[in-house]
Coordinates of N, CA and C in Angstrom, one line a residue:
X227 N 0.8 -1.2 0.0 CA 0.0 0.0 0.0 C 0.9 1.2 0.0
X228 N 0.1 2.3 -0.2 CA 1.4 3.5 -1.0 C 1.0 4.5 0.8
X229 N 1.3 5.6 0.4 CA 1.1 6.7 1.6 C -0.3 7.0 1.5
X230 N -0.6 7.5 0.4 CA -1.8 7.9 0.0 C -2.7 6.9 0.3
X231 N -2.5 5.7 0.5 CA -3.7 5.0 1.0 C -3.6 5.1 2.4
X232 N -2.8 5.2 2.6 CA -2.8 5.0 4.1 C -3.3 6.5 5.0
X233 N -3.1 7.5 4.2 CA -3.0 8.8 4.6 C -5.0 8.6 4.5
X234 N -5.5 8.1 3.3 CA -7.0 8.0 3.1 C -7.8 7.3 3.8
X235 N -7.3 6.0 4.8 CA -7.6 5.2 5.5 C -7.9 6.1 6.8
X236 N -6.3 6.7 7.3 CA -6.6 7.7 8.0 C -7.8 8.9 8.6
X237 N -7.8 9.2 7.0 CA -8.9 10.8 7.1 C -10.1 10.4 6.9
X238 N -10.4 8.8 6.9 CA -11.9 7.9 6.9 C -12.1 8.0 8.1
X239 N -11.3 7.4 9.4 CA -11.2 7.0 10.5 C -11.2 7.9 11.2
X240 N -10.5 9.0 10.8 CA -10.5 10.4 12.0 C -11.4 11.6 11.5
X241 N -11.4 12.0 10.7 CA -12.5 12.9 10.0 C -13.6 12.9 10.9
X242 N -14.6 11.7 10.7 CA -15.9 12.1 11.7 C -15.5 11.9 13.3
X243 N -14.4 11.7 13.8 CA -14.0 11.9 15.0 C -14.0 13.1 15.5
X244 N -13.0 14.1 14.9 CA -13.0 15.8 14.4 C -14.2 16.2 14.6
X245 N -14.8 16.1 13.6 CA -16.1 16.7 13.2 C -16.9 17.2 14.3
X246 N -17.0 15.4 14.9 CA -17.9 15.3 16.1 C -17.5 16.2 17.1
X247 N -16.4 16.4 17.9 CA -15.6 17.0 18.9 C -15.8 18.7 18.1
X248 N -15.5 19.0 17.3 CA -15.8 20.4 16.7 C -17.4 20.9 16.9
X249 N -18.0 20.0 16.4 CA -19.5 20.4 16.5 C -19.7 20.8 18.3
X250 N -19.4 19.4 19.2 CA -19.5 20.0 20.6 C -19.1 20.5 21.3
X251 N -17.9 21.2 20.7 CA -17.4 22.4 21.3 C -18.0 23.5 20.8
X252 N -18.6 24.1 19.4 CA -19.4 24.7 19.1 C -20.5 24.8 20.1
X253 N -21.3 23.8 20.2 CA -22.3 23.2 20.8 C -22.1 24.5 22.4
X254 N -21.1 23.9 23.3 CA -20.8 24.1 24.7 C -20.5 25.9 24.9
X255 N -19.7 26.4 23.8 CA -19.9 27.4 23.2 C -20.5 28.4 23.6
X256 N -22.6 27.8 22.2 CA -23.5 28.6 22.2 C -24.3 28.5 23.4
X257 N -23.6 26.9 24.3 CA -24.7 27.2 25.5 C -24.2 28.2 26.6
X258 N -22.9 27.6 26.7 CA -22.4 29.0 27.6 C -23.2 30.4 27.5
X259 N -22.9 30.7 26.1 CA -23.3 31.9 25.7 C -24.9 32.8 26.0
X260 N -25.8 31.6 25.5 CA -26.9 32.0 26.3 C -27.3 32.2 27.7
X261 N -26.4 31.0 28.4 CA -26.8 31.2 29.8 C -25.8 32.0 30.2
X262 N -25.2 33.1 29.6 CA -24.7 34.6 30.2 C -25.7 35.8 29.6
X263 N -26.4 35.4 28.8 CA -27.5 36.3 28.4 C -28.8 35.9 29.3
X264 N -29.0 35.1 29.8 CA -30.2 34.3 30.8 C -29.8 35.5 32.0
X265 N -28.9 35.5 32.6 CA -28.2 35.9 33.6 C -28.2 37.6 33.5
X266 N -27.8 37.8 32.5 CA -27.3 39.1 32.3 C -29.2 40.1 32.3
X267 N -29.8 39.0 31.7 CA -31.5 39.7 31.4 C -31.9 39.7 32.6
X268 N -31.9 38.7 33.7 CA -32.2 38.7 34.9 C -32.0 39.8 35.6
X269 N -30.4 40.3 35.8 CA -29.5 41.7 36.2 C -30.6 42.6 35.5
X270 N -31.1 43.1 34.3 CA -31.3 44.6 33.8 C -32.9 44.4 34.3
X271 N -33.4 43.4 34.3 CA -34.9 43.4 35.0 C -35.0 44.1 36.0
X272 N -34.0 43.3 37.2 CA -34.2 43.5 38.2 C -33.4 45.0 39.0
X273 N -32.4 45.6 38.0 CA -32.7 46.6 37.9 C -33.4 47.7 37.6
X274 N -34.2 47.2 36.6 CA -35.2 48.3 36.0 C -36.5 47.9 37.1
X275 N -36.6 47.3 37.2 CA -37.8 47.2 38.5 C -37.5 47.3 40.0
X276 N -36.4 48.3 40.1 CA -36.2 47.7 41.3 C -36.6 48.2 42.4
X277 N -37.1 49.6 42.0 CA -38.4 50.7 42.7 C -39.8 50.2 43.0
X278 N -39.9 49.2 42.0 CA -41.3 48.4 42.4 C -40.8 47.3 42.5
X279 N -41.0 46.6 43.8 CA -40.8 45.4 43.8 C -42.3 44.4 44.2
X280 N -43.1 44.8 44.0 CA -44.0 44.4 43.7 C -44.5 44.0 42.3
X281 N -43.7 44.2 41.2 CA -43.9 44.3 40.1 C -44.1 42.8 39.7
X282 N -44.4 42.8 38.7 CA -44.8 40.7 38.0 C -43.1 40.6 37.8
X283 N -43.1 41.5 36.8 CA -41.7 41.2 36.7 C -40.4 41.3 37.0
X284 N -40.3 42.1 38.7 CA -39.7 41.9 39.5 C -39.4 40.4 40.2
X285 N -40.6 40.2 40.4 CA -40.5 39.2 41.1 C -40.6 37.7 40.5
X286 N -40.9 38.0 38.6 CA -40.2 36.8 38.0 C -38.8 36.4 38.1
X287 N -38.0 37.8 37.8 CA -36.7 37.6 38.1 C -36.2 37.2 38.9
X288 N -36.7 37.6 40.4 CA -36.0 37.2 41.5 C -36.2 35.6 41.4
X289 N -37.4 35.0 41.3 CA -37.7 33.6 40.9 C -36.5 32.5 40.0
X290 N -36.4 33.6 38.7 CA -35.3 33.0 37.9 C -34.0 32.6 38.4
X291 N -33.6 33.6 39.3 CA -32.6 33.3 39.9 C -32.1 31.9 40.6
X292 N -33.2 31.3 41.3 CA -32.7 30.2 41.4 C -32.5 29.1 40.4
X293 N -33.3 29.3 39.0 CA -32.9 28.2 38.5 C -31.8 28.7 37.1
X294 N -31.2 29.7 37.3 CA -30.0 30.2 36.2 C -28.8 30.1 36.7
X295 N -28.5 30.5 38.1 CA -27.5 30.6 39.1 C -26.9 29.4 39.5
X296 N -25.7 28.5 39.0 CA -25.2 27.5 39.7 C -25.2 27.5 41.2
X297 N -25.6 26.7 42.0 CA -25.1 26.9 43.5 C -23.7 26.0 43.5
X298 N -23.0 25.6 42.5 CA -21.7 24.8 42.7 C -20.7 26.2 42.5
X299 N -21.0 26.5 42.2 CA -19.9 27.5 41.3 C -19.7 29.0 42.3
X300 N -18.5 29.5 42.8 CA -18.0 30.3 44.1 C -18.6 31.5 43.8
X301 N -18.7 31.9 42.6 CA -18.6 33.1 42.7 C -20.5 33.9 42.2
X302 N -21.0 32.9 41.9 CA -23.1 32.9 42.0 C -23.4 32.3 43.4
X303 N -22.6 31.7 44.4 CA -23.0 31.4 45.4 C -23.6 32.8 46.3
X304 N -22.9 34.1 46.0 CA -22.8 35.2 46.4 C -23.8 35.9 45.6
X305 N -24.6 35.4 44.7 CA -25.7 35.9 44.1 C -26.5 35.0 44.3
X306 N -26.7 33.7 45.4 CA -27.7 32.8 45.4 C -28.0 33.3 47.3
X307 N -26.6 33.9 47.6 CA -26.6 34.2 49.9 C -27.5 35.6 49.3
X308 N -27.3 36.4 48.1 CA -28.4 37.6 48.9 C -29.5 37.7 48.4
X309 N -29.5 36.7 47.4 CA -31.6 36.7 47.0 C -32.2 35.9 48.0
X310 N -31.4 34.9 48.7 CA -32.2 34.2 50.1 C -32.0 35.3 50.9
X311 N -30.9 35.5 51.4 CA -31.0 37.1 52.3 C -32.1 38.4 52.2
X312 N -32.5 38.6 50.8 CA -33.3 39.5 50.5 C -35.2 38.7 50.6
X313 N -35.2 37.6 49.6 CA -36.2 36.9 50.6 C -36.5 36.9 52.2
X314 N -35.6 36.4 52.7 CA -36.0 36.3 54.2 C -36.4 37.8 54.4

């Protein structure tokens, strides 16, 4: 067998290996990316309402918060201690 078959055998075998791993990092990416826009919408809500806190959508946001916010993660733990602090 020459190189070129061997080089074709190759780019059979690893090609959709690639591909796959490219696509899911793409993938991991655009989710990141949304759930810093999830996060970030929550922030300008809850700024823009924050005079009425009686508002619907004051108090969707505060709601959201728990399920956008990792509680694993150090530094949203400090955004999960004052929305229970502000609840209580």
């Amino acid at each position: 067998m020459a190189i070129a078959d061997w080089l074709m055998i190759i780019a059979v075998l690893v090609g959709p290996i690639i591909a796959v791993q490219l696509t899911r990092y793409r993938d991991n990416l655009k989710e990141r990316k949304e759930r810093k826009e999830r996060k970030l919408a929550i922030f300008k809500v809850l700024m823009a309402t924050r005079a009425y806190n009686v508002s619907w959508t004051h108090v969707e946001a505060l709601n959201r918060i728990d399920l956008e916010f990792d509680h694993n993660n150090r530094k949203e733990k400090a955004v999960i201690a004052a929305w229970k602090e502000y609840i209580e």
